[in-house]
JSON list of C-alpha atoms and ligand atoms in Angstrom, two decimals:
[
{"chain": "J", "resi": 1, "resn": "MET", "atom": "CA", "xyz": [-81.61, -168.15, -3.62]},
{"chain": "J", "resi": 2, "resn": "LYS", "atom": "CA", "xyz": [-78.68, -169.35, -1.58]},
{"chain": "J", "resi": 3, "resn": "LYS", "atom": "CA", "xyz": [-76.41, -167.34, -3.83]},
{"chain": "J", "resi": 4, "resn": "LEU", "atom": "CA", "xyz": [-78.47, -164.22, -3.29]},
{"chain": "J", "resi": 5, "resn": "ALA", "atom": "CA", "xyz": [-78.45, -164.71, 0.47]},
{"chain": "J", "resi": 6, "resn": "PHE", "atom": "CA", "xyz": [-74.70, -165.12, 0.37]},
{"chain": "J", "resi": 7, "resn": "ALA", "atom": "CA", "xyz": [-74.24, -162.02, -1.75]},
{"chain": "J", "resi": 8, "resn": "THR", "atom": "CA", "xyz": [-76.46, -160.06, 0.63]},
{"chain": "J", "resi": 9, "resn": "LEU", "atom": "CA", "xyz": [-74.51, -161.29, 3.61]},
{"chain": "J", "resi": 10, "resn": "ALA", "atom": "CA", "xyz": [-71.17, -160.51, 1.95]},
{"chain": "J", "resi": 11, "resn": "GLY", "atom": "CA", "xyz": [-72.50, -157.12, 0.96]},
{"chain": "J", "resi": 12, "resn": "SER", "atom": "CA", "xyz": [-73.63, -156.24, 4.42]},
{"chain": "J", "resi": 13, "resn": "LEU", "atom": "CA", "xyz": [-70.34, -157.45, 5.94]},
{"chain": "J", "resi": 14, "resn": "LEU", "atom": "CA", "xyz": [-68.50, -155.23, 3.47]},
{"chain": "J", "resi": 15, "resn": "LEU", "atom": "CA", "xyz": [-70.77, -152.31, 4.31]},
{"chain": "J", "resi": 16, "resn": "GLY", "atom": "CA", "xyz": [-70.19, -152.97, 7.99]},
{"chain": "J", "resi": 17, "resn": "THR", "atom": "CA", "xyz": [-66.43, -152.88, 7.43]},
{"chain": "J", "resi": 18, "resn": "LEU", "atom": "CA", "xyz": [-66.68, -149.70, 5.38]},
{"chain": "J", "resi": 19, "resn": "ASN", "atom": "CA", "xyz": [-68.83, -148.06, 8.04]},
{"chain": "J", "resi": 20, "resn": "ALA", "atom": "CA", "xyz": [-66.35, -149.06, 10.73]},
{"chain": "J", "resi": 21, "resn": "GLN", "atom": "CA", "xyz": [-63.53, -147.59, 8.66]},
{"chain": "J", "resi": 22, "resn": "ALA", "atom": "CA", "xyz": [-65.47, -144.38, 8.15]},
{"chain": "J", "resi": 23, "resn": "ALA", "atom": "CA", "xyz": [-66.06, -144.17, 11.89]},
{"chain": "J", "resi": 24, "resn": "ASP", "atom": "CA", "xyz": [-62.32, -144.68, 12.51]},
{"chain": "J", "resi": 25, "resn": "VAL", "atom": "CA", "xyz": [-61.52, -141.85, 10.11]},
{"chain": "J", "resi": 26, "resn": "ASP", "atom": "CA", "xyz": [-64.13, -139.60, 11.74]},
{"chain": "J", "resi": 27, "resn": "ASN", "atom": "CA", "xyz": [-62.71, -140.36, 15.19]},
{"chain": "J", "resi": 28, "resn": "ALA", "atom": "CA", "xyz": [-59.18, -139.65, 14.00]},
{"chain": "J", "resi": 29, "resn": "ILE", "atom": "CA", "xyz": [-60.24, -136.29, 12.55]},
{"chain": "J", "resi": 30, "resn": "GLU", "atom": "CA", "xyz": [-62.08, -135.45, 15.76]},
{"chain": "J", "resi": 31, "resn": "HIS", "atom": "CA", "xyz": [-59.03, -136.43, 17.78]},
{"chain": "J", "resi": 32, "resn": "ARG", "atom": "CA", "xyz": [-56.54, -134.25, 15.92]},
{"chain": "J", "resi": 33, "resn": "GLN", "atom": "CA", "xyz": [-58.91, -131.28, 15.72]},
{"chain": "J", "resi": 34, "resn": "GLY", "atom": "CA", "xyz": [-59.54, -131.58, 19.44]},
{"chain": "J", "resi": 35, "resn": "VAL", "atom": "CA", "xyz": [-55.81, -131.55, 20.14]},
{"chain": "J", "resi": 36, "resn": "PHE", "atom": "CA", "xyz": [-55.26, -128.49, 17.91]},
{"chain": "J", "resi": 37, "resn": "SER", "atom": "CA", "xyz": [-58.16, -126.78, 19.61]},
{"chain": "J", "resi": 38, "resn": "ALA", "atom": "CA", "xyz": [-56.64, -127.50, 23.04]},
{"chain": "J", "resi": 39, "resn": "MET", "atom": "CA", "xyz": [-53.29, -126.20, 21.80]},
{"chain": "J", "resi": 40, "resn": "LYS", "atom": "CA", "xyz": [-54.94, -122.97, 20.74]},
{"chain": "J", "resi": 41, "resn": "TRP", "atom": "CA", "xyz": [-56.55, -122.72, 24.18]},
{"chain": "J", "resi": 42, "resn": "TYR", "atom": "CA", "xyz": [-53.14, -122.80, 25.87]},
{"chain": "J", "resi": 43, "resn": "PHE", "atom": "CA", "xyz": [-51.21, -120.90, 23.24]},
{"chain": "J", "resi": 44, "resn": "GLY", "atom": "CA", "xyz": [-53.50, -117.90, 22.63]},
{"chain": "J", "resi": 45, "resn": "PRO", "atom": "CA", "xyz": [-53.26, -116.29, 26.09]},
{"chain": "J", "resi": 46, "resn": "MET", "atom": "CA", "xyz": [-49.48, -116.78, 26.06]},
{"chain": "J", "resi": 47, "resn": "GLY", "atom": "CA", "xyz": [-49.33, -114.59, 22.97]},
{"chain": "J", "resi": 48, "resn": "ALA", "atom": "CA", "xyz": [-51.56, -112.05, 24.68]},
{"chain": "J", "resi": 49, "resn": "MET", "atom": "CA", "xyz": [-49.19, -111.97, 27.67]},
{"chain": "J", "resi": 50, "resn": "ILE", "atom": "CA", "xyz": [-46.20, -111.43, 25.41]},
{"chain": "J", "resi": 51, "resn": "LYS", "atom": "CA", "xyz": [-47.94, -108.64, 23.53]},
{"chain": "J", "resi": 52, "resn": "GLY", "atom": "CA", "xyz": [-49.01, -107.02, 26.80]},
{"chain": "J", "resi": 53, "resn": "ASP", "atom": "CA", "xyz": [-52.71, -107.49, 26.06]},
{"chain": "J", "resi": 54, "resn": "MET", "atom": "CA", "xyz": [-52.89, -109.52, 29.25]},
{"chain": "J", "resi": 55, "resn": "PRO", "atom": "CA", "xyz": [-50.81, -109.19, 32.44]},
{"chain": "J", "resi": 56, "resn": "TYR", "atom": "CA", "xyz": [-47.74, -111.44, 32.37]},
{"chain": "J", "resi": 57, "resn": "ASP", "atom": "CA", "xyz": [-47.88, -114.09, 35.08]},
{"chain": "J", "resi": 58, "resn": "GLN", "atom": "CA", "xyz": [-44.85, -116.36, 35.11]},
{"chain": "J", "resi": 59, "resn": "ALA", "atom": "CA", "xyz": [-46.53, -119.36, 36.77]},
{"chain": "J", "resi": 60, "resn": "GLU", "atom": "CA", "xyz": [-49.54, -119.16, 34.48]},
{"chain": "J", "resi": 61, "resn": "PHE", "atom": "CA", "xyz": [-47.37, -118.73, 31.41]},
{"chain": "J", "resi": 62, "resn": "THR", "atom": "CA", "xyz": [-45.25, -121.73, 32.42]},
{"chain": "J", "resi": 63, "resn": "ARG", "atom": "CA", "xyz": [-48.33, -123.85, 33.13]},
{"chain": "J", "resi": 64, "resn": "ARG", "atom": "CA", "xyz": [-49.63, -123.08, 29.66]},
{"chain": "J", "resi": 65, "resn": "ALA", "atom": "CA", "xyz": [-46.27, -123.87, 28.07]},
{"chain": "J", "resi": 66, "resn": "GLU", "atom": "CA", "xyz": [-46.18, -127.21, 29.89]},
{"chain": "J", "resi": 67, "resn": "GLN", "atom": "CA", "xyz": [-49.68, -128.15, 28.72]},
{"chain": "J", "resi": 68, "resn": "LEU", "atom": "CA", "xyz": [-48.72, -127.20, 25.18]},
{"chain": "J", "resi": 69, "resn": "ALA", "atom": "CA", "xyz": [-45.60, -129.37, 25.32]},
{"chain": "J", "resi": 70, "resn": "LYS", "atom": "CA", "xyz": [-47.72, -132.31, 26.51]},
{"chain": "J", "resi": 71, "resn": "LEU", "atom": "CA", "xyz": [-50.15, -131.83, 23.63]},
{"chain": "J", "resi": 72, "resn": "ALA", "atom": "CA", "xyz": [-47.42, -131.45, 21.00]},
{"chain": "J", "resi": 73, "resn": "PRO", "atom": "CA", "xyz": [-46.99, -135.17, 20.25]},
{"chain": "J", "resi": 74, "resn": "MET", "atom": "CA", "xyz": [-50.70, -136.02, 20.27]},
{"chain": "J", "resi": 75, "resn": "ALA", "atom": "CA", "xyz": [-52.20, -134.70, 17.03]},
{"chain": "J", "resi": 76, "resn": "GLU", "atom": "CA", "xyz": [-50.00, -136.51, 14.53]},
{"chain": "J", "resi": 77, "resn": "GLU", "atom": "CA", "xyz": [-51.57, -139.94, 14.98]},
{"chain": "J", "resi": 78, "resn": "GLY", "atom": "CA", "xyz": [-54.92, -138.44, 13.96]},
{"chain": "J", "resi": 79, "resn": "PHE", "atom": "CA", "xyz": [-53.69, -137.99, 10.39]},
{"chain": "J", "resi": 80, "resn": "VAL", "atom": "CA", "xyz": [-54.70, -141.49, 9.32]},
{"chain": "J", "resi": 81, "resn": "GLU", "atom": "CA", "xyz": [-54.81, -142.50, 5.66]},
{"chain": "J", "resi": 82, "resn": "GLY", "atom": "CA", "xyz": [-57.89, -141.20, 3.86]},
{"chain": "J", "resi": 83, "resn": "SER", "atom": "CA", "xyz": [-58.75, -138.50, 6.38]},
{"chain": "J", "resi": 84, "resn": "ALA", "atom": "CA", "xyz": [-58.26, -135.35, 4.31]},
{"chain": "J", "resi": 85, "resn": "GLU", "atom": "CA", "xyz": [-61.75, -135.06, 2.87]},
{"chain": "J", "resi": 86, "resn": "GLY", "atom": "CA", "xyz": [-63.97, -132.45, 4.45]},
{"chain": "J", "resi": 87, "resn": "THR", "atom": "CA", "xyz": [-61.06, -130.98, 6.39]},
{"chain": "J", "resi": 88, "resn": "GLU", "atom": "CA", "xyz": [-58.36, -128.39, 5.75]},
{"chain": "J", "resi": 89, "resn": "ALA", "atom": "CA", "xyz": [-55.69, -131.11, 5.67]},
{"chain": "J", "resi": 90, "resn": "LEU", "atom": "CA", "xyz": [-53.96, -131.15, 2.28]},
{"chain": "J", "resi": 91, "resn": "PRO", "atom": "CA", "xyz": [-53.12, -134.39, 0.40]},
{"chain": "J", "resi": 92, "resn": "ALA", "atom": "CA", "xyz": [-49.46, -133.22, 0.59]},
{"chain": "J", "resi": 93, "resn": "ILE", "atom": "CA", "xyz": [-49.44, -134.61, 4.15]},
{"chain": "J", "resi": 94, "resn": "TRP", "atom": "CA", "xyz": [-49.70, -138.19, 2.92]},
{"chain": "J", "resi": 95, "resn": "GLU", "atom": "CA", "xyz": [-47.46, -137.54, -0.08]},
{"chain": "J", "resi": 96, "resn": "ASP", "atom": "CA", "xyz": [-44.66, -136.28, 2.13]},
{"chain": "J", "resi": 97, "resn": "MET", "atom": "CA", "xyz": [-45.21, -137.86, 5.51]},
{"chain": "J", "resi": 98, "resn": "ASP", "atom": "CA", "xyz": [-41.51, -137.50, 6.45]},
{"chain": "J", "resi": 99, "resn": "THR", "atom": "CA", "xyz": [-41.57, -133.72, 6.19]},
{"chain": "J", "resi": 100, "resn": "PHE", "atom": "CA", "xyz": [-44.96, -133.57, 7.87]},
{"chain": "J", "resi": 101, "resn": "SER", "atom": "CA", "xyz": [-43.78, -135.76, 10.70]},
{"chain": "J", "resi": 102, "resn": "GLY", "atom": "CA", "xyz": [-40.62, -133.65, 11.00]},
{"chain": "J", "resi": 103, "resn": "GLY", "atom": "CA", "xyz": [-42.89, -130.68, 11.69]},
{"chain": "J", "resi": 104, "resn": "PHE", "atom": "CA", "xyz": [-44.29, -132.49, 14.70]},
{"chain": "J", "resi": 105, "resn": "ASP", "atom": "CA", "xyz": [-40.77, -133.28, 15.91]},
{"chain": "J", "resi": 106, "resn": "LYS", "atom": "CA", "xyz": [-40.04, -129.57, 15.69]},
{"chain": "J", "resi": 107, "resn": "LEU", "atom": "CA", "xyz": [-43.25, -128.79, 17.55]},
{"chain": "J", "resi": 108, "resn": "GLU", "atom": "CA", "xyz": [-42.10, -131.09, 20.36]},
{"chain": "J", "resi": 109, "resn": "SER", "atom": "CA", "xyz": [-38.64, -129.57, 20.58]},
{"chain": "J", "resi": 110, "resn": "THR", "atom": "CA", "xyz": [-39.76, -125.92, 20.34]},
{"chain": "J", "resi": 111, "resn": "THR", "atom": "CA", "xyz": [-42.53, -126.36, 22.92]},
{"chain": "J", "resi": 112, "resn": "ALA", "atom": "CA", "xyz": [-40.06, -128.11, 25.27]},
{"chain": "J", "resi": 113, "resn": "ALA", "atom": "CA", "xyz": [-37.67, -125.18, 24.77]},
{"chain": "J", "resi": 114, "resn": "LEU", "atom": "CA", "xyz": [-40.52, -122.77, 25.54]},
{"chain": "J", "resi": 115, "resn": "VAL", "atom": "CA", "xyz": [-41.13, -124.54, 28.85]},
{"chain": "J", "resi": 116, "resn": "GLU", "atom": "CA", "xyz": [-37.44, -124.06, 29.72]},
{"chain": "J", "resi": 117, "resn": "ALA", "atom": "CA", "xyz": [-37.49, -120.40, 28.68]},
{"chain": "J", "resi": 118, "resn": "SER", "atom": "CA", "xyz": [-40.72, -119.72, 30.55]},
{"chain": "J", "resi": 119, "resn": "MET", "atom": "CA", "xyz": [-39.14, -120.94, 33.78]},
{"chain": "J", "resi": 120, "resn": "SER", "atom": "CA", "xyz": [-36.53, -118.19, 33.52]},
{"chain": "J", "resi": 121, "resn": "GLY", "atom": "CA", "xyz": [-39.23, -115.52, 33.65]},
{"chain": "J", "resi": 122, "resn": "ASP", "atom": "CA", "xyz": [-36.98, -113.55, 31.31]},
{"chain": "J", "resi": 123, "resn": "MET", "atom": "CA", "xyz": [-38.80, -112.02, 28.32]},
{"chain": "J", "resi": 124, "resn": "ALA", "atom": "CA", "xyz": [-35.52, -111.85, 26.40]},
{"chain": "J", "resi": 125, "resn": "GLN", "atom": "CA", "xyz": [-35.58, -115.68, 26.42]},
{"chain": "J", "resi": 126, "resn": "ILE", "atom": "CA", "xyz": [-39.33, -116.22, 26.35]},
{"chain": "J", "resi": 127, "resn": "LYS", "atom": "CA", "xyz": [-40.11, -114.08, 23.30]},
{"chain": "J", "resi": 128, "resn": "PRO", "atom": "CA", "xyz": [-37.82, -115.84, 20.84]},
{"chain": "J", "resi": 129, "resn": "ALA", "atom": "CA", "xyz": [-38.80, -119.27, 22.20]},
{"chain": "J", "resi": 130, "resn": "PHE", "atom": "CA", "xyz": [-42.47, -118.38, 21.74]},
{"chain": "J", "resi": 131, "resn": "GLY", "atom": "CA", "xyz": [-41.67, -117.13, 18.23]},
{"chain": "J", "resi": 132, "resn": "ASP", "atom": "CA", "xyz": [-40.05, -120.46, 17.39]},
{"chain": "J", "resi": 133, "resn": "VAL", "atom": "CA", "xyz": [-43.24, -122.31, 18.36]},
{"chain": "J", "resi": 134, "resn": "ALA", "atom": "CA", "xyz": [-45.41, -119.91, 16.37]},
{"chain": "J", "resi": 135, "resn": "LYS", "atom": "CA", "xyz": [-43.13, -120.29, 13.34]},
{"chain": "J", "resi": 136, "resn": "THR", "atom": "CA", "xyz": [-43.36, -124.05, 13.65]},
{"chain": "J", "resi": 137, "resn": "CYS", "atom": "CA", "xyz": [-47.16, -123.90, 13.63]},
{"chain": "J", "resi": 138, "resn": "LYS", "atom": "CA", "xyz": [-47.15, -121.57, 10.66]},
{"chain": "J", "resi": 139, "resn": "GLY", "atom": "CA", "xyz": [-44.55, -123.56, 8.74]},
{"chain": "J", "resi": 140, "resn": "CYS", "atom": "CA", "xyz": [-46.78, -126.62, 8.77]},
{"chain": "J", "resi": 141, "resn": "HIS", "atom": "CA", "xyz": [-49.92, -124.63, 8.00]},
{"chain": "J", "resi": 142, "resn": "ASP", "atom": "CA", "xyz": [-48.23, -123.04, 4.96]},
{"chain": "J", "resi": 143, "resn": "ASN", "atom": "CA", "xyz": [-47.31, -126.41, 3.50]},
{"chain": "J", "resi": 144, "resn": "PHE", "atom": "CA", "xyz": [-49.99, -128.77, 4.69]},
{"chain": "J", "resi": 145, "resn": "ARG", "atom": "CA", "xyz": [-53.15, -126.83, 5.51]},
{"chain": "J", "resi": 146, "resn": "GLU", "atom": "CA", "xyz": [-55.60, -125.26, 3.13]},
{"chain": "J", "resi": 147, "resn": "ASP", "atom": "CA", "xyz": [-56.05, -121.57, 3.87]},
{"chain": "G", "resi": 201, "resn": "ASC", "atom": "C1", "xyz": [-52.63, -120.02, 17.07]},
{"chain": "G", "resi": 201, "resn": "ASC", "atom": "C2", "xyz": [-53.41, -120.63, 16.07]},
{"chain": "G", "resi": 201, "resn": "ASC", "atom": "C3", "xyz": [-52.60, -121.00, 15.08]},
{"chain": "G", "resi": 201, "resn": "ASC", "atom": "C4", "xyz": [-51.19, -120.69, 15.43]},
{"chain": "G", "resi": 201, "resn": "ASC", "atom": "C5", "xyz": [-50.45, -119.92, 14.41]},
{"chain": "G", "resi": 201, "resn": "ASC", "atom": "C6", "xyz": [-49.06, -119.59, 14.87]},
{"chain": "G", "resi": 201, "resn": "ASC", "atom": "O1", "xyz": [-53.03, -119.58, 18.12]},
{"chain": "G", "resi": 201, "resn": "ASC", "atom": "O2", "xyz": [-54.71, -120.81, 16.08]},
{"chain": "G", "resi": 201, "resn": "ASC", "atom": "O3", "xyz": [-52.96, -121.61, 13.99]},
{"chain": "G", "resi": 201, "resn": "ASC", "atom": "O4", "xyz": [-51.30, -119.99, 16.66]},
{"chain": "G", "resi": 201, "resn": "ASC", "atom": "O5", "xyz": [-51.12, -118.73, 14.11]},
{"chain": "G", "resi": 201, "resn": "ASC", "atom": "O6", "xyz": [-48.30, -119.06, 13.83]}
]
């Protein structure tokens, strides 16, 4: 009887640990998806301004670029081990973390460059800097996101 009680206790402790781990994974997924969603919020209208679908406003464009640059380093930590399932994240992320992480470095540098370019108010500088950010997003999606 004592043995059974012990096994039950051990079992429920293990379950408790597993549940806590599952909650950690869920929180990590929620975190990174929230960051990507915020990035889209700032990035989308910038594209519309460049395309002329929305009036270009230098201050507003710059504000959006700055918010994007702040968000750039935030998503990566949400890619915790075992958090691919049920998401579009491909296992390749965890098989090649160096390349994946390099993508986030590039996201930081291209968004910082976009902030600089946006301050010039010069479309000849803004357009290519915006393109570099978009290419960085796409580069990672091509390799590491299910489509
Ligand atoms: C977005 C969005 C993406 C990127 C990507 C850029 O607004 O939702 O996934 O930009 O399309 O290439």
